[in-house]
Amino acid sequence: MKQRIDFTQGNMLRSIVLFSIPLITGELLQNLYNSVDALVVGNFVDQYALAAVTVCGVIANMVVNFFNGMSVGANIVVAKASGSGDRARMQLAVRAAFSFGVVLGVVLSVLGILTVPQLLRFAGTQEDYFDAAQVYLRIYLAGLMFTVIYNNAAGILRALGRADIPFRILLVSCGMNIALDLLLTGVLRMGIAGVGLATVISQGTSAVLIYRAINCCIQGNCFDLAEMLHRGKGVVAEVLGVGAAAGIQSALIGFSNIFVTRYMNWFSAETVAGIGVAQRLDRFVILPAKSFGITMTTCVGQNLGAGHYERIRKGERNCIAVALGGTLALSGIVYFFAPQCVALFNAEPEVVAVGVAMMHVLAPMFWIMALREVLLGVLRGCGHSVGPTILSLTGMVGVRQVFLAFTMRKSAAVEYIYYCYPVAWAATLLLLSAYYIIVRKRLLPDGER
């Protein structure tokens, strides 16, 4: 039995670091999983295939992000049923939530495959790589059901107290994806179809493994459509009610990224590929900040319940320090070694030039993301989610789209795409900071209870 980390006592900095390590490791694996396709096609195919994967990734992430948010609903509903001590109720909640995820996954895969050309046209995909993008996206969306099943089931297992199982399965599927990418595309020369098939096979494996894991945990079959449609309708309604807000927020940010992709497609395939590489490097740099933000939510929640307000303030200071330190260190590495980092994905001179130029704009500004994530973690830990969600959407979606609409129509320069990211980060941080200052006295009163 793993020791539970208690933020209400002991060394705060040590607790923050220990709690964050598995979060960072899991996020690293997830990011690696999502970046392998780009690495392989960029090195074994060409820049057009890399551009196609970039555009398809933005489209697919919009749907996947929605179900990452929806998995929060499954997590909370199953956790409540598990905490009640009623085993029959817990098993019903698990079966209904899991079966609902399977149905939605299948429906989305079918709809996605049928609408591939329309989705790619909407994203402004260029003719140079339109056919390649169709091949990759059709294969990827065929396996979307497996991604939805895995994400939904991972939320269920975390609610049952088995967060270790999704991590181990992710480790297996990530290794399988890398091996199959290299085999199908690097050795068998199947091109962009090879990386698509590798992703679907590894995702299918993760879905099968997590299905078996849940069956073991509840000692029964977790998939039962008849029960979901009759006795489990209340569970499905609760999953939707709880998870819809988080899912819609994630999907809206993903939808906003499609409009950014439309602007990207005003330029050459090499430019699209270079921006895509910079976006992938971006996810690795902000990874610690996101994990420390989640850590701060748990830290605040525990100490708020105990009335230890001074420890919350101490946690804020420590978390900001380690989040900034880690982010600045990674930012420095990416800034000074940007050519080498971008060339890992594709060595085409124009691709490298664009990727390096974008990273030189983003890297000095990543510290804003570190502060934003910690602040979001504090507010969520205090039970404030609606206000911060609205403000985050305003900054990350609204401000970014207004900035691009104004600047790109005035003068179509690719640099504006680089700058739209830090502009949105800064706007979001300012909005959240103002909100925090206004509500801070009510959230964290002076004195200990």
C-alpha positions as a Python dict, from the first residue, in 0.01 Angstrom:
ca = {
    (1, 'M'): (0, 0, 0),
    (2, 'K'): (149, 330, -106),
    (3, 'Q'): (183, 594, 163),
    (4, 'R'): (-66, 876, 131),
    (5, 'I'): (98, 1218, 107),
    (6, 'D'): (-39, 1450, 377),
    (7, 'F'): (2, 1819, 298),
    (8, 'T'): (-134, 1924, 637),
    (9, 'Q'): (188, 1832, 817),
    (10, 'G'): (560, 1780, 761),
    (11, 'N'): (793, 1939, 508),
    (12, 'M'): (576, 2117, 252),
    (13, 'L'): (837, 2135, -25),
    (14, 'R'): (916, 1764, 6),
    (15, 'S'): (546, 1673, -10),
    (16, 'I'): (494, 1890, -319),
    (17, 'V'): (787, 1729, -503),
    (18, 'L'): (695, 1370, -405),
    (19, 'F'): (331, 1419, -505),
    (20, 'S'): (427, 1575, -839),
    (21, 'I'): (679, 1314, -955),
    (22, 'P'): (424, 1048, -1068),
    (23, 'L'): (207, 1321, -1226),
    (24, 'I'): (503, 1453, -1427),
    (25, 'T'): (606, 1100, -1527),
    (26, 'G'): (255, 1016, -1646),
    (27, 'E'): (224, 1341, -1843),
    (28, 'L'): (568, 1281, -1995),
    (29, 'L'): (460, 938, -2119),
    (30, 'Q'): (137, 1081, -2260),
    (31, 'N'): (322, 1358, -2444),
    (32, 'L'): (580, 1110, -2573),
    (33, 'Y'): (298, 888, -2696),
    (34, 'N'): (145, 1180, -2887),
    (35, 'S'): (478, 1297, -3032),
    (36, 'V'): (614, 968, -3165),
    (37, 'D'): (405, 981, -3484),
    (38, 'A'): (546, 1325, -3567),
    (39, 'L'): (903, 1213, -3491),
    (40, 'V'): (876, 907, -3713),
    (41, 'V'): (706, 1065, -4017),
    (42, 'G'): (932, 1369, -3994),
    (43, 'N'): (1239, 1147, -4017),
    (44, 'F'): (1123, 855, -4233),
    (45, 'V'): (871, 1021, -4468),
    (46, 'D'): (886, 1397, -4536),
    (47, 'Q'): (776, 1744, -4424),
    (48, 'Y'): (440, 1703, -4600),
    (49, 'A'): (357, 1399, -4388),
    (50, 'L'): (470, 1594, -4080),
    (51, 'A'): (238, 1881, -4175),
    (52, 'A'): (-47, 1630, -4225),
    (53, 'V'): (8, 1479, -3879),
    (54, 'T'): (13, 1830, -3730),
    (55, 'V'): (-325, 1924, -3878),
    (56, 'C'): (-483, 1586, -3798),
    (57, 'G'): (-354, 1605, -3441),
    (58, 'V'): (-534, 1935, -3382),
    (59, 'I'): (-862, 1791, -3515),
    (60, 'A'): (-836, 1467, -3317),
    (61, 'N'): (-735, 1646, -2996),
    (62, 'M'): (-1055, 1850, -2999),
    (63, 'V'): (-1258, 1529, -2958),
    (64, 'V'): (-1011, 1353, -2728),
    (65, 'N'): (-989, 1659, -2501),
    (66, 'F'): (-1366, 1657, -2460),
    (67, 'F'): (-1357, 1300, -2332),
    (68, 'N'): (-1060, 1369, -2109),
    (69, 'G'): (-1286, 1624, -1943),
    (70, 'M'): (-1581, 1385, -1944),
    (71, 'S'): (-1369, 1123, -1764),
    (72, 'V'): (-1380, 1357, -1463),
    (73, 'G'): (-1753, 1286, -1448),
    (74, 'A'): (-1699, 910, -1447),
    (75, 'N'): (-1428, 951, -1182),
    (76, 'I'): (-1648, 1151, -942),
    (77, 'V'): (-1961, 938, -988),
    (78, 'V'): (-1775, 610, -934),
    (79, 'A'): (-1579, 756, -639),
    (80, 'K'): (-1902, 853, -464),
    (81, 'A'): (-2050, 509, -521),
    (82, 'S'): (-1730, 342, -401),
    (83, 'G'): (-1714, 562, -91),
    (84, 'S'): (-2069, 470, 6),
    (85, 'G'): (-1957, 118, 95),
    (86, 'D'): (-2243, -30, -111),
    (87, 'R'): (-2073, -281, -342),
    (88, 'A'): (-2377, -337, -563),
    (89, 'R'): (-2412, 38, -615),
    (90, 'M'): (-2043, 67, -698),
    (91, 'Q'): (-2061, -214, -955),
    (92, 'L'): (-2367, -56, -1119),
    (93, 'A'): (-2189, 281, -1141),
    (94, 'V'): (-1880, 121, -1297),
    (95, 'R'): (-2078, -83, -1552),
    (96, 'A'): (-2298, 209, -1656),
    (97, 'A'): (-2006, 456, -1681),
    (98, 'F'): (-1785, 212, -1873),
    (99, 'S'): (-2062, 99, -2112),
    (100, 'F'): (-2154, 462, -2180),
    (101, 'G'): (-1791, 535, -2273),
    (102, 'V'): (-1786, 240, -2516),
    (103, 'V'): (-2106, 353, -2690),
    (104, 'L'): (-1984, 710, -2729),
    (105, 'G'): (-1646, 592, -2854),
    (106, 'V'): (-1800, 378, -3129),
    (107, 'V'): (-2044, 652, -3236),
    (108, 'L'): (-1766, 911, -3254),
    (109, 'S'): (-1538, 683, -3455),
    (110, 'V'): (-1810, 623, -3715),
    (111, 'L'): (-1905, 992, -3738),
    (112, 'G'): (-1538, 1091, -3757),
    (113, 'I'): (-1458, 853, -4042),
    (114, 'L'): (-1759, 976, -4243),
    (115, 'T'): (-1669, 1344, -4201),
    (116, 'V'): (-1291, 1333, -4258),
    (117, 'P'): (-1287, 1541, -4580),
    (118, 'Q'): (-1513, 1807, -4426),
    (119, 'L'): (-1302, 1828, -4110),
    (120, 'L'): (-982, 1870, -4311),
    (121, 'R'): (-1140, 2136, -4534),
    (122, 'F'): (-1262, 2323, -4228),
    (123, 'A'): (-905, 2324, -4091),
    (124, 'G'): (-785, 2473, -4422),
    (125, 'T'): (-566, 2173, -4510),
    (126, 'Q'): (-349, 2235, -4817),
    (127, 'E'): (-373, 2024, -5132),
    (128, 'D'): (-1, 1936, -5102),
    (129, 'Y'): (-75, 1701, -4815),
    (130, 'F'): (-456, 1669, -4819),
    (131, 'D'): (-452, 1305, -4940),
    (132, 'A'): (-193, 1204, -4680),
    (133, 'A'): (-395, 1376, -4408),
    (134, 'Q'): (-710, 1188, -4519),
    (135, 'V'): (-531, 853, -4491),
    (136, 'Y'): (-388, 928, -4147),
    (137, 'L'): (-704, 1084, -4001),
    (138, 'R'): (-932, 803, -4121),
    (139, 'I'): (-709, 540, -3962),
    (140, 'Y'): (-667, 748, -3644),
    (141, 'L'): (-1042, 811, -3606),
    (142, 'A'): (-1112, 440, -3662),
    (143, 'G'): (-923, 383, -3339),
    (144, 'L'): (-1076, 681, -3158),
    (145, 'M'): (-1315, 445, -2981),
    (146, 'F'): (-1016, 284, -2807),
    (147, 'T'): (-885, 622, -2688),
    (148, 'V'): (-1226, 717, -2548),
    (149, 'I'): (-1262, 378, -2376),
    (150, 'Y'): (-914, 405, -2221),
    (151, 'N'): (-958, 763, -2094),
    (152, 'N'): (-1301, 690, -1949),
    (153, 'A'): (-1183, 367, -1788),
    (154, 'A'): (-872, 536, -1645),
    (155, 'G'): (-1100, 781, -1463),
    (156, 'I'): (-1299, 487, -1324),
    (157, 'L'): (-987, 308, -1198),
    (158, 'R'): (-854, 625, -1031),
    (159, 'A'): (-1189, 657, -854),
    (160, 'L'): (-1146, 300, -727),
    (161, 'G'): (-806, 396, -585),
    (162, 'R'): (-600, 220, -856),
    (163, 'A'): (-425, 510, -1030),
    (164, 'D'): (-123, 282, -1077),
    (165, 'I'): (-301, 61, -1331),
    (166, 'P'): (-364, 327, -1602),
    (167, 'F'): (-1, 438, -1565),
    (168, 'R'): (132, 85, -1620),
    (169, 'I'): (-97, 32, -1920),
    (170, 'L'): (12, 367, -2067),
    (171, 'L'): (374, 256, -2027),
    (172, 'V'): (303, -64, -2222),
    (173, 'S'): (104, 106, -2500),
    (174, 'C'): (360, 386, -2535),
    (175, 'G'): (641, 133, -2582),
    (176, 'M'): (429, -63, -2830),
    (177, 'N'): (348, 252, -3027),
    (178, 'I'): (716, 345, -3060),
    (179, 'A'): (813, -8, -3170),
    (180, 'L'): (530, -35, -3424),
    (181, 'D'): (595, 314, -3562),
    (182, 'L'): (956, 220, -3631),
    (183, 'L'): (860, -121, -3773),
    (184, 'L'): (570, -16, -3998),
    (185, 'T'): (710, 317, -4117),
    (186, 'G'): (1086, 289, -4069),
    (187, 'V'): (1133, -74, -4179),
    (188, 'L'): (826, -170, -4387),
    (189, 'R'): (801, 181, -4540),
    (190, 'M'): (423, 208, -4506),
    (191, 'G'): (447, 586, -4483),
    (192, 'I'): (191, 789, -4292),
    (193, 'A'): (-49, 493, -4288),
    (194, 'G'): (209, 303, -4082),
    (195, 'V'): (209, 552, -3793),
    (196, 'G'): (-172, 563, -3803),
    (197, 'L'): (-195, 183, -3777),
    (198, 'A'): (66, 175, -3500),
    (199, 'T'): (-141, 422, -3298),
    (200, 'V'): (-465, 228, -3344),
    (201, 'I'): (-307, -108, -3253),
    (202, 'S'): (-143, 31, -2937),
    (203, 'Q'): (-464, 213, -2837),
    (204, 'G'): (-665, -103, -2896),
    (205, 'T'): (-426, -295, -2674),
    (206, 'S'): (-461, -36, -2396),
    (207, 'A'): (-843, -59, -2420),
    (208, 'V'): (-835, -440, -2386),
    (209, 'L'): (-593, -427, -2093),
    (210, 'I'): (-789, -164, -1904),
    (211, 'Y'): (-1116, -352, -1965),
    (212, 'R'): (-966, -661, -1806),
    (213, 'A'): (-825, -456, -1519),
    (214, 'I'): (-1167, -311, -1430),
    (215, 'N'): (-1325, -658, -1447),
    (216, 'C'): (-1068, -778, -1193),
    (217, 'C'): (-1129, -478, -966),
    (218, 'I'): (-1507, -521, -953),
    (219, 'Q'): (-1493, -902, -987),
    (220, 'G'): (-1742, -905, -1271),
    (221, 'N'): (-1809, -784, -1625),
    (222, 'C'): (-1789, -404, -1655),
    (223, 'F'): (-1963, -390, -1995),
    (224, 'D'): (-2340, -431, -1991),
    (225, 'L'): (-2546, -229, -2241),
    (226, 'A'): (-2883, -360, -2119),
    (227, 'E'): (-2813, -254, -1761),
    (228, 'M'): (-2685, 87, -1875),
    (229, 'L'): (-3008, 151, -2069),
    (230, 'H'): (-3232, 51, -1778),
    (231, 'R'): (-3094, 61, -1424),
    (232, 'G'): (-2790, 274, -1519),
    (233, 'K'): (-2967, 572, -1678),
    (234, 'G'): (-2929, 777, -1361),
    (235, 'V'): (-2555, 709, -1355),
    (236, 'V'): (-2517, 817, -1717),
    (237, 'A'): (-2709, 1138, -1647),
    (238, 'E'): (-2483, 1211, -1348),
    (239, 'V'): (-2167, 1144, -1551),
    (240, 'L'): (-2288, 1387, -1815),
    (241, 'G'): (-2392, 1645, -1557),
    (242, 'V'): (-2060, 1639, -1375),
    (243, 'G'): (-1822, 1592, -1670),
    (244, 'A'): (-1986, 1809, -1936),
    (245, 'A'): (-1842, 2140, -1808),
    (246, 'A'): (-1483, 2014, -1800),
    (247, 'G'): (-1531, 1841, -2136),
    (248, 'I'): (-1678, 2147, -2305),
    (249, 'Q'): (-1394, 2368, -2175),
    (250, 'S'): (-1131, 2132, -2316),
    (251, 'A'): (-1320, 2092, -2644),
    (252, 'L'): (-1358, 2469, -2689),
    (253, 'I'): (-984, 2520, -2648),
    (254, 'G'): (-931, 2241, -2903),
    (255, 'F'): (-1185, 2402, -3137),
    (256, 'S'): (-999, 2731, -3102),
    (257, 'N'): (-680, 2554, -3210),
    (258, 'I'): (-849, 2455, -3538),
    (259, 'F'): (-889, 2824, -3620),
    (260, 'V'): (-520, 2875, -3544),
    (261, 'T'): (-452, 2587, -3785),
    (262, 'R'): (-654, 2764, -4054),
    (263, 'Y'): (-418, 3062, -4025),
    (264, 'M'): (-118, 2826, -4030),
    (265, 'N'): (-240, 2685, -4361),
    (266, 'W'): (-202, 3026, -4523),
    (267, 'F'): (167, 2939, -4541),
    (268, 'S'): (379, 2657, -4685),
    (269, 'A'): (374, 2294, -4573),
    (270, 'E'): (722, 2346, -4427),
    (271, 'T'): (588, 2634, -4215),
    (272, 'V'): (297, 2422, -4089),
    (273, 'A'): (539, 2142, -4004),
    (274, 'G'): (774, 2381, -3820),
    (275, 'I'): (491, 2530, -3613),
    (276, 'G'): (368, 2178, -3538),
    (277, 'V'): (711, 2080, -3402),
    (278, 'A'): (721, 2394, -3183),
    (279, 'Q'): (374, 2311, -3047),
    (280, 'R'): (492, 1964, -2949),
    (281, 'L'): (803, 2100, -2777),
    (282, 'D'): (577, 2348, -2599),
    (283, 'R'): (384, 2061, -2437),
    (284, 'F'): (703, 1915, -2289),
    (285, 'V'): (820, 2246, -2143),
    (286, 'I'): (489, 2328, -1968),
    (287, 'L'): (450, 1971, -1841),
    (288, 'P'): (595, 2035, -1489),
    (289, 'A'): (383, 2351, -1449),
    (290, 'K'): (63, 2157, -1523),
    (291, 'S'): (158, 1886, -1276),
    (292, 'F'): (243, 2134, -1001),
    (293, 'G'): (-94, 2301, -1062),
    (294, 'I'): (-271, 1968, -997),
    (295, 'T'): (-54, 1921, -689),
    (296, 'M'): (-158, 2263, -560),
    (297, 'T'): (-526, 2169, -591),
    (298, 'T'): (-474, 1870, -360),
    (299, 'C'): (-254, 2069, -120),
    (300, 'V'): (-510, 2349, -87),
    (301, 'G'): (-802, 2108, -52),
    (302, 'Q'): (-640, 1915, 233),
    (303, 'N'): (-528, 2223, 427),
    (304, 'L'): (-854, 2408, 370),
    (305, 'G'): (-1040, 2118, 528),
    (306, 'A'): (-799, 2124, 822),
    (307, 'G'): (-817, 2504, 856),
    (308, 'H'): (-439, 2538, 806),
    (309, 'Y'): (-445, 2858, 604),
    (310, 'E'): (-84, 2947, 672),
    (311, 'R'): (27, 2612, 523),
    (312, 'I'): (-172, 2698, 211),
    (313, 'R'): (23, 3022, 178),
    (314, 'K'): (346, 2832, 236),
    (315, 'G'): (240, 2576, -26),
    (316, 'E'): (172, 2857, -273),
    (317, 'R'): (521, 2999, -225),
    (318, 'N'): (692, 2660, -251),
    (319, 'C'): (488, 2547, -549),
    (320, 'I'): (550, 2872, -738),
    (321, 'A'): (923, 2841, -666),
    (322, 'V'): (956, 2482, -796),
    (323, 'A'): (720, 2539, -1090),
    (324, 'L'): (911, 2849, -1198),
    (325, 'G'): (1247, 2681, -1141),
    (326, 'G'): (1158, 2373, -1346),
    (327, 'T'): (993, 2575, -1623),
    (328, 'L'): (1279, 2824, -1652),
    (329, 'A'): (1535, 2542, -1667),
    (330, 'L'): (1347, 2365, -1947),
    (331, 'S'): (1286, 2697, -2124),
    (332, 'G'): (1659, 2769, -2123),
    (333, 'I'): (1743, 2428, -2267),
    (334, 'V'): (1484, 2460, -2545),
    (335, 'Y'): (1588, 2819, -2623),
    (336, 'F'): (1960, 2750, -2658),
    (337, 'F'): (1922, 2408, -2821),
    (338, 'A'): (1617, 2492, -3035),
    (339, 'P'): (1783, 2394, -3368),
    (340, 'Q'): (1877, 2051, -3235),
    (341, 'C'): (1534, 1998, -3072),
    (342, 'V'): (1343, 2088, -3391),
    (343, 'A'): (1579, 1885, -3613),
    (344, 'L'): (1490, 1573, -3410),
    (345, 'F'): (1153, 1585, -3585),
    (346, 'N'): (1264, 1703, -3930),
    (347, 'A'): (1593, 1841, -4064),
    (348, 'E'): (1445, 2031, -4360),
    (349, 'P'): (1601, 2383, -4336),
    (350, 'E'): (1271, 2574, -4363),
    (351, 'V'): (1103, 2349, -4105),
    (352, 'V'): (1392, 2401, -3864),
    (353, 'A'): (1399, 2778, -3923),
    (354, 'V'): (1026, 2817, -3847),
    (355, 'G'): (1037, 2587, -3544),
    (356, 'V'): (1339, 2767, -3398),
    (357, 'A'): (1187, 3111, -3459),
    (358, 'M'): (867, 3011, -3278),
    (359, 'M'): (1052, 2853, -2984),
    (360, 'H'): (1263, 3169, -2947),
    (361, 'V'): (937, 3362, -2903),
    (362, 'L'): (772, 3110, -2667),
    (363, 'A'): (1065, 3000, -2448),
    (364, 'P'): (1120, 3335, -2267),
    (365, 'M'): (747, 3348, -2185),
    (366, 'F'): (683, 2997, -2045),
    (367, 'W'): (715, 3131, -1689),
    (368, 'I'): (371, 3290, -1740),
    (369, 'M'): (224, 2943, -1787),
    (370, 'A'): (388, 2822, -1465),
    (371, 'L'): (225, 3101, -1263),
    (372, 'R'): (-108, 3047, -1438),
    (373, 'E'): (-121, 2674, -1365),
    (374, 'V'): (-34, 2717, -996),
    (375, 'L'): (-294, 2992, -958),
    (376, 'L'): (-556, 2775, -1127),
    (377, 'G'): (-463, 2493, -889),
    (378, 'V'): (-515, 2718, -585),
    (379, 'L'): (-855, 2841, -703),
    (380, 'R'): (-979, 2491, -788),
    (381, 'G'): (-858, 2362, -453),
    (382, 'C'): (-1069, 2632, -288),
    (383, 'G'): (-1374, 2508, -477),
    (384, 'H'): (-1380, 2784, -738),
    (385, 'S'): (-1408, 2627, -1083),
    (386, 'V'): (-1677, 2814, -1277),
    (387, 'G'): (-1520, 3161, -1255),
    (388, 'P'): (-1165, 3046, -1339),
    (389, 'T'): (-1302, 2831, -1626),
    (390, 'I'): (-1481, 3129, -1783),
    (391, 'L'): (-1175, 3351, -1740),
    (392, 'S'): (-945, 3083, -1886),
    (393, 'L'): (-1167, 3046, -2190),
    (394, 'T'): (-1180, 3423, -2229),
    (395, 'G'): (-801, 3447, -2232),
    (396, 'M'): (-702, 3127, -2411),
    (397, 'V'): (-980, 3130, -2671),
    (398, 'G'): (-1129, 3478, -2694),
    (399, 'V'): (-817, 3695, -2668),
    (400, 'R'): (-614, 3467, -2895),
    (401, 'Q'): (-877, 3465, -3170),
    (402, 'V'): (-929, 3842, -3154),
    (403, 'F'): (-551, 3894, -3171),
    (404, 'L'): (-517, 3669, -3477),
    (405, 'A'): (-824, 3809, -3652),
    (406, 'F'): (-693, 4165, -3615),
    (407, 'T'): (-323, 4107, -3692),
    (408, 'M'): (-350, 3846, -3969),
    (409, 'R'): (-608, 4043, -4165),
    (410, 'K'): (-393, 4353, -4137),
    (411, 'S'): (-67, 4186, -4237),
    (412, 'A'): (-39, 3812, -4299),
    (413, 'A'): (288, 3738, -4117),
    (414, 'V'): (363, 3399, -3963),
    (415, 'E'): (518, 3571, -3659),
    (416, 'Y'): (170, 3666, -3539),
    (417, 'I'): (94, 3296, -3496),
    (418, 'Y'): (398, 3269, -3269),
    (419, 'Y'): (291, 3569, -3061),
    (420, 'C'): (-74, 3466, -3021),
    (421, 'Y'): (28, 3207, -2760),
    (422, 'P'): (212, 3429, -2507),
    (423, 'V'): (-52, 3701, -2560),
    (424, 'A'): (-324, 3454, -2458),
    (425, 'W'): (-117, 3324, -2164),
    (426, 'A'): (-56, 3676, -2031),
    (427, 'A'): (-422, 3775, -2069),
    (428, 'T'): (-536, 3463, -1882),
    (429, 'L'): (-284, 3518, -1601),
    (430, 'L'): (-396, 3881, -1557),
    (431, 'L'): (-764, 3782, -1546),
    (432, 'L'): (-703, 3500, -1296),
    (433, 'S'): (-479, 3722, -1079),
    (434, 'A'): (-747, 3991, -1060),
    (435, 'Y'): (-1008, 3727, -969),
    (436, 'Y'): (-779, 3580, -702),
    (437, 'I'): (-709, 3919, -545),
    (438, 'I'): (-1082, 3991, -525),
    (439, 'V'): (-1180, 3660, -361),
    (440, 'R'): (-860, 3583, -165),
    (441, 'K'): (-978, 3713, 173),
    (442, 'R'): (-1288, 3497, 157),
    (443, 'L'): (-1094, 3192, 36),
    (444, 'L'): (-808, 3213, 286),
    (445, 'P'): (-902, 3401, 604),
    (446, 'D'): (-627, 3520, 836),
    (447, 'G'): (-542, 3291, 1125),
    (448, 'E'): (-560, 2915, 1185),
    (449, 'R'): (-868, 2728, 1291),
}
